[in-house]
């Protein structure tokens, strides 16, 4: 049995956010921030040093790698640190890629300090730590699988919401235009709509995509 501290890496492109996380976490016994990263690429590079137990990862870093992509890189390495997503976004379009990438937990930035510290300890122990709203969304997805959009369907519909044509979406996602149309057809059936505009509106109201 050891009382070694839990070593943390803070990955967020906003210095103020990193400073706030550090201020909260370093007041907690047994938690120590050993490094910070301003980009997802830096987080991946720093996580391989072997002296980090939990990475607190934002999802969006502007240009370059996303937090979900960095999470996948970090968790793919045997013996790598756990990743706890700490973000402001709680739509399916954000949650699902992060969970699929191997994140151990998903917390929102407005969580109380005690919840943040508890989530870090839970993640360090290898157990799942989810914000209540995130857990509810995942449970609802499991209860109603017929209306749940796949990751690809979510990507396609998000690009529709951005105003892209089917051809442009295909180019962006390396799909044929026919495949894009097939994905949209399934989306229309699942959401019980008959147009791109209605699909975007329905998915937005359900929190399936972010606007």
mmCIF file of C-alpha atoms in Angstrom:
data_model
loop_
_atom_site.group_PDB
_atom_site.id
_atom_site.type_symbol
_atom_site.label_atom_id
_atom_site.label_comp_id
_atom_site.label_asym_id
_atom_site.label_seq_id
_atom_site.Cartn_x
_atom_site.Cartn_y
_atom_site.Cartn_z
ATOM 1 C CA UNK A 1 0.000 0.000 0.000
ATOM 2 C CA UNK A 2 1.358 3.410 -0.921
ATOM 3 C CA UNK A 3 0.364 6.979 -0.158
ATOM 4 C CA UNK A 4 2.081 8.352 -3.252
ATOM 5 C CA UNK A 5 0.352 11.473 -4.583
ATOM 6 C CA UNK A 6 -1.768 11.414 -7.713
ATOM 7 C CA UNK A 7 0.235 13.252 -10.377
ATOM 8 C CA UNK A 8 -1.727 15.448 -12.778
ATOM 9 C CA UNK A 9 -1.237 16.979 -16.210
ATOM 10 C CA UNK A 10 -3.503 19.923 -17.050
ATOM 11 C CA UNK A 11 -4.249 20.202 -20.785
ATOM 12 C CA UNK A 12 -6.184 23.319 -21.797
ATOM 13 C CA UNK A 13 -5.418 26.114 -24.241
ATOM 14 C CA UNK A 14 -6.578 28.834 -21.831
ATOM 15 C CA UNK A 15 -3.953 29.840 -19.214
ATOM 16 C CA UNK A 16 -6.646 31.179 -16.900
ATOM 17 C CA UNK A 17 -8.439 27.825 -16.920
ATOM 18 C CA UNK A 18 -5.209 25.950 -16.187
ATOM 19 C CA UNK A 19 -4.425 28.354 -13.359
ATOM 20 C CA UNK A 20 -7.900 27.864 -11.918
ATOM 21 C CA UNK A 21 -7.643 24.081 -12.076
ATOM 22 C CA UNK A 22 -4.207 24.176 -10.494
ATOM 23 C CA UNK A 23 -5.420 26.445 -7.693
ATOM 24 C CA UNK A 24 -8.305 24.105 -6.894
ATOM 25 C CA UNK A 25 -6.433 20.816 -7.178
ATOM 26 C CA UNK A 26 -3.273 21.776 -5.324
ATOM 27 C CA UNK A 27 -5.297 22.569 -2.203
ATOM 28 C CA UNK A 28 -6.400 18.931 -2.147
ATOM 29 C CA UNK A 29 -4.287 16.453 -0.160
ATOM 30 C CA UNK A 30 -2.644 13.786 -2.279
ATOM 31 C CA UNK A 31 -2.974 15.666 -5.580
ATOM 32 C CA UNK A 32 -0.038 17.341 -7.319
ATOM 33 C CA UNK A 33 0.112 19.093 -10.693
ATOM 34 C CA UNK A 34 3.342 18.039 -12.383
ATOM 35 C CA UNK A 35 2.847 19.686 -15.791
ATOM 36 C CA UNK A 36 0.628 21.770 -18.033
ATOM 37 C CA UNK A 37 -0.008 21.656 -21.776
ATOM 38 C CA UNK A 38 -1.514 24.380 -23.963
ATOM 39 C CA UNK A 39 -2.131 22.127 -26.981
ATOM 40 C CA UNK A 40 -3.407 18.600 -27.459
ATOM 41 C CA UNK A 41 -0.137 17.693 -29.183
ATOM 42 C CA UNK A 42 1.844 18.879 -26.152
ATOM 43 C CA UNK A 43 -0.411 16.851 -23.872
ATOM 44 C CA UNK A 44 0.273 13.679 -25.862
ATOM 45 C CA UNK A 45 4.016 14.324 -25.823
ATOM 46 C CA UNK A 46 4.091 15.103 -22.092
ATOM 47 C CA UNK A 47 1.924 12.132 -21.102
ATOM 48 C CA UNK A 48 4.517 9.605 -22.300
ATOM 49 C CA UNK A 49 7.105 10.623 -19.696
ATOM 50 C CA UNK A 50 5.731 8.159 -17.185
ATOM 51 C CA UNK A 51 5.248 10.616 -14.328
ATOM 52 C CA UNK A 52 1.559 11.416 -14.866
ATOM 53 C CA UNK A 53 -1.360 9.459 -13.405
ATOM 54 C CA UNK A 54 -4.310 11.502 -14.693
ATOM 55 C CA UNK A 55 -4.597 13.963 -17.571
ATOM 56 C CA UNK A 56 -7.296 16.613 -17.226
ATOM 57 C CA UNK A 57 -8.138 17.174 -20.886
ATOM 58 C CA UNK A 58 -10.156 19.898 -22.575
ATOM 59 C CA UNK A 59 -11.922 18.937 -25.817
ATOM 60 C CA UNK A 60 -11.220 21.920 -28.048
ATOM 61 C CA UNK A 61 -7.832 23.476 -28.660
ATOM 62 C CA UNK A 62 -8.486 25.560 -31.766
ATOM 63 C CA UNK A 63 -6.282 24.496 -34.656
ATOM 64 C CA UNK A 64 -4.630 21.105 -34.575
ATOM 65 C CA UNK A 65 -5.484 17.946 -32.685
ATOM 66 C CA UNK A 66 -8.689 17.774 -30.659
ATOM 67 C CA UNK A 67 -8.950 16.630 -27.080
ATOM 68 C CA UNK A 68 -10.682 13.419 -28.168
ATOM 69 C CA UNK A 69 -7.859 12.652 -30.619
ATOM 70 C CA UNK A 70 -5.266 13.309 -27.936
ATOM 71 C CA UNK A 71 -7.196 11.088 -25.532
ATOM 72 C CA UNK A 72 -7.092 8.230 -28.039
ATOM 73 C CA UNK A 73 -3.322 8.634 -28.456
ATOM 74 C CA UNK A 74 -2.705 8.728 -24.718
ATOM 75 C CA UNK A 75 -4.944 5.799 -23.784
ATOM 76 C CA UNK A 76 -3.597 3.640 -26.621
ATOM 77 C CA UNK A 77 -0.228 3.336 -24.876
ATOM 78 C CA UNK A 78 0.031 0.448 -22.388
ATOM 79 C CA UNK A 79 0.369 1.738 -18.854
ATOM 80 C CA UNK A 80 -0.469 5.276 -19.873
ATOM 81 C CA UNK A 81 -2.283 7.743 -17.627
ATOM 82 C CA UNK A 82 -6.022 7.958 -17.249
ATOM 83 C CA UNK A 83 -7.783 10.798 -19.048
ATOM 84 C CA UNK A 84 -10.489 12.871 -17.392
ATOM 85 C CA UNK A 85 -12.283 15.203 -19.802
ATOM 86 C CA UNK A 86 -12.942 18.627 -18.250
ATOM 87 C CA UNK A 87 -14.920 20.791 -20.660
ATOM 88 C CA UNK A 88 -17.891 23.119 -21.064
ATOM 89 C CA UNK A 89 -19.542 20.927 -23.722
ATOM 90 C CA UNK A 90 -22.044 18.150 -22.996
ATOM 91 C CA UNK A 91 -23.666 17.307 -26.354
ATOM 92 C CA UNK A 92 -23.566 13.823 -27.844
ATOM 93 C CA UNK A 93 -21.239 15.243 -30.495
ATOM 94 C CA UNK A 94 -18.697 15.948 -27.757
ATOM 95 C CA UNK A 95 -19.314 13.162 -25.251
ATOM 96 C CA UNK A 96 -19.384 10.136 -27.540
ATOM 97 C CA UNK A 97 -16.056 10.677 -29.344
ATOM 98 C CA UNK A 98 -14.341 11.315 -26.004
ATOM 99 C CA UNK A 99 -15.743 8.181 -24.378
ATOM 100 C CA UNK A 100 -14.985 6.117 -27.487
ATOM 101 C CA UNK A 101 -11.432 7.482 -27.410
ATOM 102 C CA UNK A 102 -10.910 5.941 -23.979
ATOM 103 C CA UNK A 103 -11.621 8.726 -21.501
ATOM 104 C CA UNK A 104 -12.129 7.383 -17.984
ATOM 105 C CA UNK A 105 -14.314 10.306 -16.975
ATOM 106 C CA UNK A 106 -16.169 13.354 -18.262
ATOM 107 C CA UNK A 107 -16.721 16.419 -16.112
ATOM 108 C CA UNK A 108 -17.998 19.916 -16.839
ATOM 109 C CA UNK A 109 -15.973 23.001 -15.952
ATOM 110 C CA UNK A 110 -18.744 24.387 -13.762
ATOM 111 C CA UNK A 111 -18.478 21.404 -11.399
ATOM 112 C CA UNK A 112 -17.881 22.255 -7.725
ATOM 113 C CA UNK A 113 -14.241 21.917 -6.582
ATOM 114 C CA UNK A 114 -15.045 18.916 -4.404
ATOM 115 C CA UNK A 115 -16.594 17.127 -7.397
ATOM 116 C CA UNK A 116 -13.504 17.836 -9.485
ATOM 117 C CA UNK A 117 -11.180 16.416 -6.829
ATOM 118 C CA UNK A 118 -13.412 13.376 -6.357
ATOM 119 C CA UNK A 119 -13.498 12.761 -10.124
ATOM 120 C CA UNK A 120 -9.694 12.910 -10.287
ATOM 121 C CA UNK A 121 -9.370 10.332 -7.517
ATOM 122 C CA UNK A 122 -12.025 8.130 -9.125
ATOM 123 C CA UNK A 123 -10.274 8.301 -12.502
ATOM 124 C CA UNK A 124 -6.896 7.574 -10.929
ATOM 125 C CA UNK A 125 -8.389 4.407 -9.450
ATOM 126 C CA UNK A 126 -9.549 3.356 -12.916
ATOM 127 C CA UNK A 127 -13.231 3.894 -12.245
ATOM 128 C CA UNK A 128 -15.601 5.948 -14.372
ATOM 129 C CA UNK A 129 -16.368 9.503 -13.275
ATOM 130 C CA UNK A 130 -19.208 11.239 -15.111
ATOM 131 C CA UNK A 131 -20.983 14.538 -14.605
ATOM 132 C CA UNK A 132 -24.658 13.868 -13.796
ATOM 133 C CA UNK A 133 -25.868 15.465 -17.048
ATOM 134 C CA UNK A 134 -23.396 13.362 -19.036
ATOM 135 C CA UNK A 135 -24.448 10.173 -17.265
ATOM 136 C CA UNK A 136 -28.104 11.016 -17.953
ATOM 137 C CA UNK A 137 -27.386 11.573 -21.636
ATOM 138 C CA UNK A 138 -25.542 8.264 -21.947
ATOM 139 C CA UNK A 139 -28.318 6.419 -20.099
ATOM 140 C CA UNK A 140 -30.977 7.964 -22.353
ATOM 141 C CA UNK A 141 -28.957 6.905 -25.375
ATOM 142 C CA UNK A 142 -28.909 3.319 -24.085
ATOM 143 C CA UNK A 143 -32.635 3.366 -23.318
ATOM 144 C CA UNK A 144 -33.593 4.678 -26.768
ATOM 145 C CA UNK A 145 -31.057 3.157 -29.162
ATOM 146 C CA UNK A 146 -33.463 3.511 -32.099
ATOM 147 C CA UNK A 147 -33.215 7.298 -32.028
ATOM 148 C CA UNK A 148 -29.523 7.502 -31.141
ATOM 149 C CA UNK A 149 -27.287 8.798 -33.899
ATOM 150 C CA UNK A 150 -24.061 6.995 -34.669
ATOM 151 C CA UNK A 151 -20.813 8.905 -34.438
ATOM 152 C CA UNK A 152 -20.683 9.220 -38.243
ATOM 153 C CA UNK A 153 -24.293 10.359 -38.458
ATOM 154 C CA UNK A 154 -23.547 12.987 -35.830
ATOM 155 C CA UNK A 155 -20.516 14.176 -37.794
ATOM 156 C CA UNK A 156 -22.543 14.409 -41.015
ATOM 157 C CA UNK A 157 -25.425 16.279 -39.378
ATOM 158 C CA UNK A 158 -23.040 18.670 -37.615
ATOM 159 C CA UNK A 159 -21.595 19.600 -40.997
ATOM 160 C CA UNK A 160 -25.090 20.038 -42.414
ATOM 161 C CA UNK A 161 -25.699 22.461 -39.551
ATOM 162 C CA UNK A 162 -22.552 24.321 -40.602
ATOM 163 C CA UNK A 163 -24.098 24.836 -44.029
ATOM 164 C CA UNK A 164 -22.044 22.328 -46.033
ATOM 165 C CA UNK A 165 -23.463 20.583 -49.090
ATOM 166 C CA UNK A 166 -23.485 16.785 -49.361
ATOM 167 C CA UNK A 167 -20.512 16.947 -51.709
ATOM 168 C CA UNK A 168 -18.567 19.205 -49.332
ATOM 169 C CA UNK A 169 -19.394 16.912 -46.416
ATOM 170 C CA UNK A 170 -18.171 13.931 -48.414
ATOM 171 C CA UNK A 171 -14.934 15.741 -49.202
ATOM 172 C CA UNK A 172 -14.441 16.669 -45.541
ATOM 173 C CA UNK A 173 -15.116 13.153 -44.225
ATOM 174 C CA UNK A 174 -13.628 11.253 -47.182
ATOM 175 C CA UNK A 175 -17.002 9.736 -48.087
ATOM 176 C CA UNK A 176 -18.855 9.486 -51.380
ATOM 177 C CA UNK A 177 -21.816 11.805 -51.852
ATOM 178 C CA UNK A 178 -24.049 8.728 -51.970
ATOM 179 C CA UNK A 179 -22.782 7.590 -48.572
ATOM 180 C CA UNK A 180 -23.492 11.023 -47.121
ATOM 181 C CA UNK A 181 -27.052 10.836 -48.487
ATOM 182 C CA UNK A 182 -27.468 7.388 -46.916
ATOM 183 C CA UNK A 183 -26.364 8.684 -43.532
ATOM 184 C CA UNK A 184 -28.800 11.596 -43.808
ATOM 185 C CA UNK A 185 -31.628 9.280 -44.823
ATOM 186 C CA UNK A 186 -31.088 7.246 -41.639
ATOM 187 C CA UNK A 187 -30.944 10.457 -39.606
ATOM 188 C CA UNK A 188 -34.272 11.582 -41.056
ATOM 189 C CA UNK A 189 -35.882 8.269 -40.078
ATOM 190 C CA UNK A 190 -34.450 8.287 -36.559
ATOM 191 C CA UNK A 191 -35.497 11.886 -35.900
ATOM 192 C CA UNK A 192 -38.818 11.532 -37.754
ATOM 193 C CA UNK A 193 -38.141 14.523 -40.009
ATOM 194 C CA UNK A 194 -38.188 15.083 -43.750
ATOM 195 C CA UNK A 195 -35.677 17.866 -44.360
ATOM 196 C CA UNK A 196 -32.132 18.919 -43.526
ATOM 197 C CA UNK A 197 -33.398 21.991 -41.671
ATOM 198 C CA UNK A 198 -35.807 19.957 -39.562
ATOM 199 C CA UNK A 199 -33.095 17.392 -38.810
ATOM 200 C CA UNK A 200 -30.733 20.086 -37.571
ATOM 201 C CA UNK A 201 -33.461 21.690 -35.464
ATOM 202 C CA UNK A 202 -34.515 18.361 -33.934
ATOM 203 C CA UNK A 203 -30.970 17.239 -33.220
ATOM 204 C CA UNK A 204 -30.111 20.595 -31.665
ATOM 205 C CA UNK A 205 -33.145 20.525 -29.378
ATOM 206 C CA UNK A 206 -32.252 16.988 -28.286
ATOM 207 C CA UNK A 207 -28.645 17.965 -27.645
ATOM 208 C CA UNK A 208 -27.347 15.545 -30.264
ATOM 209 C CA UNK A 209 -25.292 18.191 -32.034
ATOM 210 C CA UNK A 210 -23.815 21.487 -30.902
ATOM 211 C CA UNK A 211 -24.706 24.829 -32.500
#
